[in-house]
Amino acid sequence: MHQTFDAALEINLLHANQQGADHNRSHFDEWGITCLNVMSSPGAGKTALLERTLAELNHELRMAVIEGDMTTELDADRLRQYNVPVIAINTGRSCHLDARMVAGGIHQFAHQYNPSDFDLVFVENVGNLVCPAKFEVGEHAKVALLSVTEGEDKPLKYPVMFQEADCLLITKLDLAPYLDVKLDRIVENVRQMNSHVTIIPVSAKTGEGLSQWFDWIRSSLSHYTMQNLPISASMSLGG
Amino acid sequence: MHETDMTKALILTVKDWWESQPDRPTISHVYLTVGQFTCVEPASLQFSFEVQTRQTFLDGAKLVIQETPLIAFCHHCQQEYHPEIGIHYACPTCQSPMDDIRSGRELKIDRLEYTSQPPIPLP
Ligand SMILES: Nc1nc2c(ncn2[C@@H]2O[C@H](COP(=O)(O)OP(=O)(O)OP(=O)(O)O)[C@@H](O)[C@H]2O)c(=O)[nH]1
Ligand SMILES: [Zn+2]
Ligand SMILES: [Zn+2]
Ligand SMILES: [Zn+2]
């Protein structure tokens, strides 16, 4: 004989991922590392931006990259030329990184390097405008990219990422003169749903706007890093 | 495509609960609340759930989805409004940004229905 029961769960569908993300973040905090999750649609310029950033901040900050890619190591190889640790994670069929995949990357990173020597880890997410924003990976802040070639309406059509972004880079600014695109409209559309986001138009090609982006990185470092956090003996990798 | 991943996440979370139950009961229904302001399409989620639960501990379980509308609250006007997804999010009266979302972001497992063997009385 069977009895029917009812269990009130009242938990987030992404609870398991959230726990993994919190765990990852506690490692970053312990090491005094700030983690930025870099997200955009395919080809908006995440890798190009990271190339410039690694090249120009190399003397000032100790950086590493966790590079998510569906199948290849093409992006990882591009970034390895800048002499920073680049951990490649293949997501297979998944269209975003999740906390468990990034935990694998963090694990590798911690085995090969001394993480306490680092200030900043970029996670380059898989190119997808829809759901990477919902799967936290342990980041302290979300950086979204939208290239001028994608059109002004994208924030309205794919609002979730833009609503959650802490910093929005409007990329490929050098192409704006060739397009029928109004930057003001992009900004206005993003502002409708996100009043706190820092918006910086940039071009990885000409370098325009990059100094503001670097300033934002510097401010995020001092904001999120808890250098003086006591190292918890109970914290262990992969658990 | 992301519904596949959402479903994986859902199954993981339910599995955590299931494994914490001493008698590993048979789950018959999973009740979800899914907001309109998420990247989840209920029909695709249904489909993914059916496919991904086959021959797992959730085989045969039904997914029941309740959708919630996007509702924001404008502090300036002290009133709720319904932003038009894909078109307009700011307050229609004063154009203040959508700052306070009251409904529409939910991705919640409300409850589970399951059957269980009652404990066998000792002779
Ligand atoms: N004109 C111009 N082209 C750019 C700029 N940034 C990137 N690109 C070009 O845009 C294309 C895609 O850039 P990536 O950096 O590979 O984009 P991504 O976001 O890393 O792409 P995925 O990782 O595949 O999602 C490349 O051909 C870049 O050269 C820019 O600022 N200006
Ligand atoms: Zn890339
Ligand atoms: Zn996804
Ligand atoms: Zn108003």
Short mmCIF file of C-alpha atoms and ligand atoms in Angstrom, two decimals:
data_model
loop_
_atom_site.label_atom_id
_atom_site.label_comp_id
_atom_site.label_asym_id
_atom_site.label_seq_id
_atom_site.Cartn_x
_atom_site.Cartn_y
_atom_site.Cartn_z
CA MET A 1 0.00 0.00 0.00
CA HIS A 2 1.21 3.49 -0.91
CA GLN A 3 0.46 6.81 0.63
CA THR A 4 0.60 10.11 -1.16
CA PHE A 5 2.56 12.94 0.42
CA ASP A 6 3.26 16.52 -0.32
CA ALA A 7 6.55 18.24 0.38
CA ALA A 8 6.74 22.01 0.26
CA LEU A 9 10.19 22.76 -1.12
CA GLU A 10 10.06 26.47 -1.90
CA ILE A 11 13.55 26.40 -3.32
CA ASN A 12 15.10 27.98 -6.35
CA LEU A 13 15.33 25.75 -9.38
CA LEU A 14 18.95 26.84 -9.68
CA HIS A 15 19.69 26.11 -6.03
CA ALA A 16 22.30 23.44 -6.74
CA ASN A 17 24.13 25.79 -9.12
CA GLN A 18 23.87 28.66 -6.67
CA GLN A 19 25.51 26.60 -3.95
CA GLY A 20 28.34 25.74 -6.31
CA ALA A 21 28.74 29.41 -7.23
CA ASP A 22 28.86 30.45 -3.57
CA HIS A 23 31.49 27.83 -2.98
CA ASN A 24 33.60 29.11 -5.88
CA ARG A 25 33.25 32.67 -4.64
CA SER A 26 34.42 31.68 -1.17
CA HIS A 27 37.65 30.42 -2.75
CA PHE A 28 38.16 33.67 -4.62
CA ASP A 29 37.52 35.59 -1.40
CA GLU A 30 39.94 33.44 0.51
CA TRP A 31 42.63 34.12 -2.10
CA GLY A 32 41.85 37.83 -2.36
CA ILE A 33 40.86 37.46 -6.01
CA THR A 34 38.12 39.42 -7.75
CA CYS A 35 36.24 37.41 -10.36
CA LEU A 36 34.48 39.01 -13.31
CA ASN A 37 32.05 37.06 -15.48
CA VAL A 38 32.30 38.36 -19.06
CA MET A 39 29.21 37.65 -21.16
CA SER A 40 27.78 38.55 -24.55
CA SER A 41 26.29 37.10 -27.71
CA PRO A 42 28.74 35.21 -29.96
CA GLY A 43 31.36 37.46 -31.49
CA ALA A 44 30.59 40.66 -29.59
CA GLY A 45 34.29 40.95 -28.80
CA LYS A 46 34.93 39.29 -25.42
CA THR A 47 38.23 37.72 -26.44
CA ALA A 48 39.41 40.85 -28.25
CA LEU A 49 38.64 42.91 -25.15
CA LEU A 50 40.48 40.46 -22.90
CA GLU A 51 43.48 40.52 -25.26
CA ARG A 52 43.78 44.29 -24.89
CA THR A 53 43.12 44.12 -21.17
CA LEU A 54 45.74 41.44 -20.51
CA ALA A 55 48.28 43.28 -22.67
CA GLU A 56 47.79 46.65 -21.01
CA LEU A 57 47.24 45.71 -17.37
CA ASN A 58 49.91 43.02 -17.23
CA HIS A 59 52.39 45.23 -15.37
CA GLU A 60 49.87 46.38 -12.85
CA LEU A 61 47.71 43.37 -11.99
CA ARG A 62 48.21 39.65 -11.74
CA MET A 63 45.47 38.16 -13.89
CA ALA A 64 44.21 34.79 -15.04
CA VAL A 65 41.43 33.68 -17.38
CA ILE A 66 38.98 30.83 -17.20
CA GLU A 67 37.91 30.43 -20.79
CA GLY A 68 34.63 28.77 -21.68
CA ASP A 69 34.18 27.50 -25.19
CA MET A 70 31.76 24.98 -26.58
CA THR A 71 34.28 22.83 -28.39
CA THR A 72 37.58 24.51 -29.23
CA GLU A 73 40.60 26.08 -27.55
CA LEU A 74 40.88 28.85 -30.13
CA ASP A 75 40.13 31.68 -27.71
CA ALA A 76 42.33 30.17 -25.00
CA ASP A 77 45.25 30.00 -27.42
CA ARG A 78 44.73 33.64 -28.41
CA LEU A 79 44.95 34.68 -24.76
CA ARG A 80 47.90 32.45 -23.87
CA GLN A 81 50.15 34.76 -25.89
CA TYR A 82 49.91 37.29 -23.08
CA ASN A 83 51.72 35.13 -20.56
CA VAL A 84 48.87 34.79 -18.12
CA PRO A 85 47.37 31.49 -16.95
CA VAL A 86 44.48 30.52 -19.21
CA ILE A 87 42.37 27.56 -18.15
CA ALA A 88 40.18 26.29 -20.99
CA ILE A 89 36.87 24.62 -20.23
CA ASN A 90 34.91 22.91 -22.97
CA THR A 91 31.23 23.05 -22.22
CA GLY A 92 30.27 20.51 -24.85
CA ARG A 93 26.66 21.12 -25.78
CA SER A 94 25.90 23.55 -23.01
CA CYS A 95 25.33 27.15 -24.02
CA HIS A 96 26.84 28.70 -20.89
CA LEU A 97 29.25 27.95 -18.09
CA ASP A 98 27.83 26.70 -14.84
CA ALA A 99 29.32 26.69 -11.36
CA ARG A 100 30.42 23.07 -11.54
CA MET A 101 32.39 23.60 -14.77
CA VAL A 102 34.07 26.68 -13.37
CA ALA A 103 34.87 24.78 -10.15
CA GLY A 104 36.81 22.37 -12.36
CA GLY A 105 38.71 25.32 -13.83
CA ILE A 106 39.42 26.78 -10.39
CA HIS A 107 40.67 23.40 -9.23
CA GLN A 108 43.11 23.21 -12.15
CA PHE A 109 44.21 26.78 -11.57
CA ALA A 110 44.88 26.13 -7.87
CA HIS A 111 46.95 23.05 -8.67
CA GLN A 112 49.13 24.75 -11.24
CA TYR A 113 49.61 28.15 -9.59
CA ASN A 114 49.56 29.81 -6.24
CA PRO A 115 46.17 31.54 -6.37
CA SER A 116 47.07 33.97 -3.60
CA ASP A 117 49.52 35.54 -6.05
CA PHE A 118 46.62 36.74 -8.22
CA ASP A 119 44.34 39.77 -8.13
CA LEU A 120 41.83 39.15 -10.87
CA VAL A 121 40.24 36.24 -12.70
CA PHE A 122 38.19 36.79 -15.82
CA VAL A 123 35.70 34.13 -16.77
CA GLU A 124 34.96 34.39 -20.48
CA ASN A 125 31.54 32.83 -20.76
CA VAL A 126 30.16 31.05 -23.82
CA GLY A 127 28.75 33.43 -26.43
CA ASN A 128 25.02 33.59 -25.68
CA LEU A 129 22.84 36.51 -24.76
CA VAL A 130 20.10 34.53 -23.10
CA CYS A 131 20.88 32.53 -20.01
CA PRO A 132 24.52 32.78 -18.88
CA ALA A 133 23.39 35.61 -16.61
CA LYS A 134 21.15 33.19 -14.70
CA PHE A 135 23.85 30.63 -14.01
CA GLU A 136 26.20 32.27 -11.56
CA VAL A 137 29.71 30.88 -11.57
CA GLY A 138 31.05 32.53 -8.41
CA GLU A 139 31.74 35.97 -9.90
CA HIS A 140 31.76 39.19 -7.92
CA ALA A 141 30.39 41.18 -10.83
CA LYS A 142 28.85 40.63 -14.24
CA VAL A 143 30.26 42.36 -17.31
CA ALA A 144 28.04 42.30 -20.39
CA LEU A 145 29.15 43.26 -23.89
CA LEU A 146 26.89 44.48 -26.67
CA SER A 147 28.47 45.36 -29.99
CA VAL A 148 27.15 48.28 -32.01
CA THR A 149 26.47 45.89 -34.91
CA GLU A 150 23.83 44.02 -32.93
CA GLY A 151 21.31 46.85 -32.90
CA GLU A 152 19.70 49.13 -30.36
CA ASP A 153 16.80 46.87 -29.57
CA LYS A 154 18.78 43.94 -28.14
CA PRO A 155 18.55 45.05 -24.49
CA LEU A 156 14.76 45.17 -24.88
CA LYS A 157 14.58 41.76 -26.54
CA TYR A 158 17.05 39.97 -24.27
CA PRO A 159 16.53 41.89 -21.06
CA VAL A 160 17.67 39.42 -18.43
CA MET A 161 21.39 39.82 -19.01
CA PHE A 162 21.23 43.60 -19.29
CA GLN A 163 19.13 43.84 -16.20
CA GLU A 164 21.68 41.93 -14.16
CA ALA A 165 24.89 43.47 -15.55
CA ASP A 166 27.11 45.58 -13.28
CA CYS A 167 29.09 46.91 -16.22
CA LEU A 168 28.02 47.12 -19.86
CA LEU A 169 30.58 47.64 -22.59
CA ILE A 170 29.22 48.82 -25.90
CA THR A 171 31.87 47.34 -28.17
CA LYS A 172 33.22 47.89 -31.69
CA LEU A 173 32.70 51.61 -31.32
CA ASP A 174 34.99 52.16 -34.34
CA LEU A 175 32.26 50.63 -36.53
CA ALA A 176 29.48 52.95 -35.34
CA PRO A 177 30.05 55.57 -38.09
CA TYR A 178 29.35 52.92 -40.75
CA LEU A 179 26.09 51.83 -39.20
CA ASP A 180 22.70 53.29 -38.64
CA VAL A 181 23.01 52.87 -34.90
CA LYS A 182 22.34 55.42 -32.18
CA LEU A 183 24.38 54.93 -29.02
CA ASP A 184 21.95 57.10 -27.07
CA ARG A 185 19.18 54.66 -27.89
CA ILE A 186 21.20 51.69 -26.62
CA VAL A 187 21.96 53.54 -23.39
CA GLU A 188 18.34 54.61 -23.02
CA ASN A 189 17.07 51.08 -23.57
CA VAL A 190 19.46 49.65 -20.99
CA ARG A 191 18.67 52.38 -18.49
CA GLN A 192 14.96 51.49 -18.69
CA MET A 193 15.67 48.27 -16.85
CA ASN A 194 18.94 48.91 -15.06
CA SER A 195 19.66 52.23 -13.43
CA HIS A 196 22.88 51.24 -11.65
CA VAL A 197 24.91 49.69 -14.49
CA THR A 198 28.12 51.45 -15.57
CA ILE A 199 27.99 51.87 -19.37
CA ILE A 200 31.26 52.31 -21.27
CA PRO A 201 31.51 52.48 -25.07
CA VAL A 202 34.80 50.92 -26.21
CA SER A 203 36.73 49.78 -29.22
CA ALA A 204 39.24 46.98 -28.75
CA LYS A 205 40.55 47.92 -32.17
CA THR A 206 41.33 51.61 -31.68
CA GLY A 207 41.58 51.53 -27.89
CA GLU A 208 38.90 54.17 -27.47
CA GLY A 209 37.19 53.95 -24.07
CA LEU A 210 39.55 51.32 -22.74
CA SER A 211 41.03 53.57 -20.06
CA GLN A 212 37.56 53.93 -18.55
CA TRP A 213 37.14 50.16 -18.64
CA PHE A 214 40.46 49.76 -16.86
CA ASP A 215 39.35 52.30 -14.25
CA TRP A 216 36.18 50.31 -13.71
CA ILE A 217 38.26 47.15 -13.20
CA ARG A 218 40.43 48.96 -10.64
CA SER A 219 37.40 50.17 -8.74
CA SER A 220 35.84 46.70 -8.80
CA LEU A 221 39.05 45.28 -7.34
CA SER A 222 39.01 47.52 -4.33
CA HIS A 223 35.28 47.00 -3.98
CA TYR A 224 35.11 43.23 -3.96
CA THR A 225 38.42 41.95 -2.69
CA MET A 226 38.49 41.05 0.94
CA GLN A 227 42.25 40.93 1.42
CA ASN A 228 42.07 40.63 5.15
CA LEU A 229 39.63 37.78 5.30
CA PRO A 230 40.84 35.10 7.68
CA ILE A 231 41.71 31.96 5.80
CA SER A 232 39.17 29.39 6.79
CA ALA A 233 40.72 26.04 7.52
CA SER A 234 37.48 24.28 6.74
CA MET A 235 37.38 25.44 3.15
CA SER A 236 38.40 22.76 0.71
CA LEU A 237 38.31 22.46 -3.05
CA GLY A 238 35.68 20.53 -4.88
CA GLY A 239 33.57 19.79 -1.81
CA MET B 1 18.64 25.22 -25.86
CA HIS B 2 18.94 26.74 -22.42
CA GLU B 3 15.84 24.89 -21.28
CA THR B 4 17.96 21.76 -21.49
CA ASP B 5 20.34 23.30 -18.98
CA MET B 6 17.55 24.67 -16.83
CA THR B 7 16.10 21.16 -16.71
CA LYS B 8 19.45 19.72 -15.70
CA ALA B 9 19.64 22.28 -12.93
CA LEU B 10 16.10 21.46 -11.84
CA ILE B 11 16.75 17.72 -11.76
CA LEU B 12 19.94 18.25 -9.72
CA THR B 13 18.09 20.29 -7.16
CA VAL B 14 15.23 17.78 -6.85
CA LYS B 15 17.77 14.98 -6.65
CA ASP B 16 19.42 16.62 -3.65
CA TRP B 17 16.07 16.51 -1.86
CA TRP B 18 15.31 12.95 -2.99
CA GLU B 19 18.66 11.65 -1.79
CA SER B 20 18.11 13.25 1.58
CA GLN B 21 14.96 11.14 2.06
CA PRO B 22 15.63 7.86 3.85
CA ASP B 23 13.12 5.86 1.78
CA ARG B 24 13.83 7.43 -1.66
CA PRO B 25 10.12 7.92 -2.45
CA THR B 26 8.53 7.88 -5.91
CA ILE B 27 7.95 11.46 -7.02
CA SER B 28 4.73 11.87 -9.01
CA HIS B 29 4.53 15.64 -9.51
CA VAL B 30 6.95 18.56 -9.49
CA TYR B 31 5.27 21.95 -9.11
CA LEU B 32 7.16 24.94 -10.47
CA THR B 33 6.67 28.66 -10.62
CA VAL B 34 8.33 30.25 -13.62
CA GLY B 35 8.33 33.99 -14.12
CA GLN B 36 7.90 35.67 -17.50
CA PHE B 37 11.05 37.68 -16.86
CA THR B 38 13.37 34.69 -17.00
CA CYS B 39 14.94 32.99 -19.97
CA VAL B 40 12.68 29.97 -19.58
CA GLU B 41 9.98 28.92 -22.01
CA PRO B 42 7.53 26.61 -20.19
CA ALA B 43 6.72 24.44 -23.23
CA SER B 44 10.38 23.77 -23.91
CA LEU B 45 10.96 23.06 -20.26
CA GLN B 46 8.12 20.50 -20.31
CA PHE B 47 9.65 18.80 -23.30
CA SER B 48 13.16 18.73 -21.86
CA PHE B 49 11.85 17.41 -18.58
CA GLU B 50 10.07 14.50 -20.27
CA VAL B 51 13.16 13.57 -22.24
CA GLN B 52 15.71 14.00 -19.48
CA THR B 53 13.84 12.20 -16.72
CA ARG B 54 13.39 8.95 -18.64
CA GLN B 55 14.90 6.06 -16.75
CA THR B 56 15.93 8.25 -13.86
CA PHE B 57 14.52 8.57 -10.34
CA LEU B 58 12.00 11.01 -11.86
CA ASP B 59 10.73 8.67 -14.59
CA GLY B 60 7.00 9.23 -15.03
CA ALA B 61 6.89 12.32 -12.85
CA LYS B 62 4.74 15.18 -14.12
CA LEU B 63 5.97 18.73 -14.31
CA VAL B 64 3.31 21.30 -13.45
CA ILE B 65 4.30 24.86 -14.34
CA GLN B 66 2.64 28.00 -13.13
CA GLU B 67 3.70 31.17 -14.93
CA THR B 68 3.83 34.53 -13.20
CA PRO B 69 3.58 37.87 -15.03
CA LEU B 70 6.21 40.61 -14.96
CA ILE B 71 5.10 43.21 -12.44
CA ALA B 72 7.24 46.15 -11.34
CA PHE B 73 6.70 48.76 -8.68
CA CYS B 74 7.46 52.42 -9.33
CA HIS B 75 8.60 54.14 -6.15
CA HIS B 76 8.11 57.56 -7.64
CA CYS B 77 4.47 56.96 -8.55
CA GLN B 78 3.88 54.50 -5.70
CA GLN B 79 2.15 52.08 -8.02
CA GLU B 80 2.57 48.75 -9.74
CA TYR B 81 2.72 48.42 -13.50
CA HIS B 82 3.17 45.69 -16.12
CA PRO B 83 6.27 46.31 -18.23
CA GLU B 84 5.88 45.15 -21.84
CA ILE B 85 8.60 42.57 -22.36
CA GLY B 86 10.59 43.29 -25.52
CA ILE B 87 9.18 46.80 -25.84
CA HIS B 88 9.20 48.96 -22.74
CA TYR B 89 10.32 48.48 -19.15
CA ALA B 90 10.36 51.96 -17.63
CA CYS B 91 7.33 53.25 -15.71
CA PRO B 92 4.68 54.25 -18.27
CA THR B 93 3.69 57.27 -16.17
CA CYS B 94 7.00 58.86 -15.13
CA GLN B 95 9.57 56.85 -17.15
CA SER B 96 11.56 55.85 -14.05
CA PRO B 97 13.67 52.75 -14.68
CA MET B 98 12.29 49.35 -13.74
CA ASP B 99 14.05 49.06 -10.38
CA ASP B 100 11.80 46.99 -8.22
CA ILE B 101 10.54 43.79 -9.80
CA ARG B 102 7.72 42.38 -7.72
CA SER B 103 6.91 39.36 -9.85
CA GLY B 104 8.27 37.65 -12.95
CA ARG B 105 11.76 36.58 -11.88
CA GLU B 106 10.69 33.40 -10.11
CA LEU B 107 12.33 30.10 -10.93
CA LYS B 108 11.00 28.16 -7.99
CA ILE B 109 10.25 24.58 -7.12
CA ASP B 110 7.16 25.03 -4.98
CA ARG B 111 6.42 21.50 -3.92
CA LEU B 112 6.69 17.83 -4.73
CA GLU B 113 4.04 15.15 -4.57
CA TYR B 114 5.30 11.67 -3.90
CA THR B 115 4.15 8.23 -2.87
CA SER B 116 5.84 6.28 -0.20
CA GLN B 117 5.51 2.90 1.47
CA PRO B 118 4.15 3.37 4.96
CA PRO B 119 6.52 1.88 7.51
CA ILE B 120 5.89 -1.84 7.94
CA PRO B 121 4.55 -2.46 11.44
CA LEU B 122 6.75 -4.78 13.44
CA PRO B 123 5.17 -8.16 14.24
N1 LIG C 1 36.10 46.55 -35.80
C1 LIG C 1 36.19 45.90 -34.64
N2 LIG C 1 36.15 44.56 -34.63
C2 LIG C 1 36.23 43.93 -33.45
C3 LIG C 1 36.36 44.63 -32.22
N3 LIG C 1 36.39 43.72 -31.22
C4 LIG C 1 36.32 42.52 -31.80
N4 LIG C 1 36.22 42.63 -33.15
C5 LIG C 1 36.12 41.54 -34.12
O1 LIG C 1 34.93 40.81 -33.91
C6 LIG C 1 35.14 39.42 -34.14
C7 LIG C 1 34.75 38.62 -32.91
O2 LIG C 1 35.56 39.01 -31.81
P1 LIG C 1 35.88 38.05 -30.60
O3 LIG C 1 36.73 38.79 -29.65
O4 LIG C 1 36.37 36.74 -31.09
O5 LIG C 1 34.42 37.86 -30.00
P2 LIG C 1 33.97 36.89 -28.80
O6 LIG C 1 32.88 37.60 -28.09
O7 LIG C 1 35.15 36.48 -28.00
O8 LIG C 1 33.39 35.64 -29.60
P3 LIG C 1 32.94 34.20 -29.01
O9 LIG C 1 33.93 33.83 -27.93
O10 LIG C 1 32.99 33.29 -30.18
O11 LIG C 1 31.56 34.39 -28.48
C8 LIG C 1 36.62 39.28 -34.50
O12 LIG C 1 36.73 39.23 -35.88
C9 LIG C 1 37.24 40.53 -33.92
O13 LIG C 1 38.38 40.94 -34.63
C10 LIG C 1 36.40 46.07 -32.28
O14 LIG C 1 36.49 46.77 -31.27
N5 LIG C 1 36.30 46.65 -33.50
ZN ZN C 2 35.72 34.60 -27.37
ZN ZN C 3 22.50 28.09 -21.35
ZN ZN C 4 6.44 56.10 -12.21
#
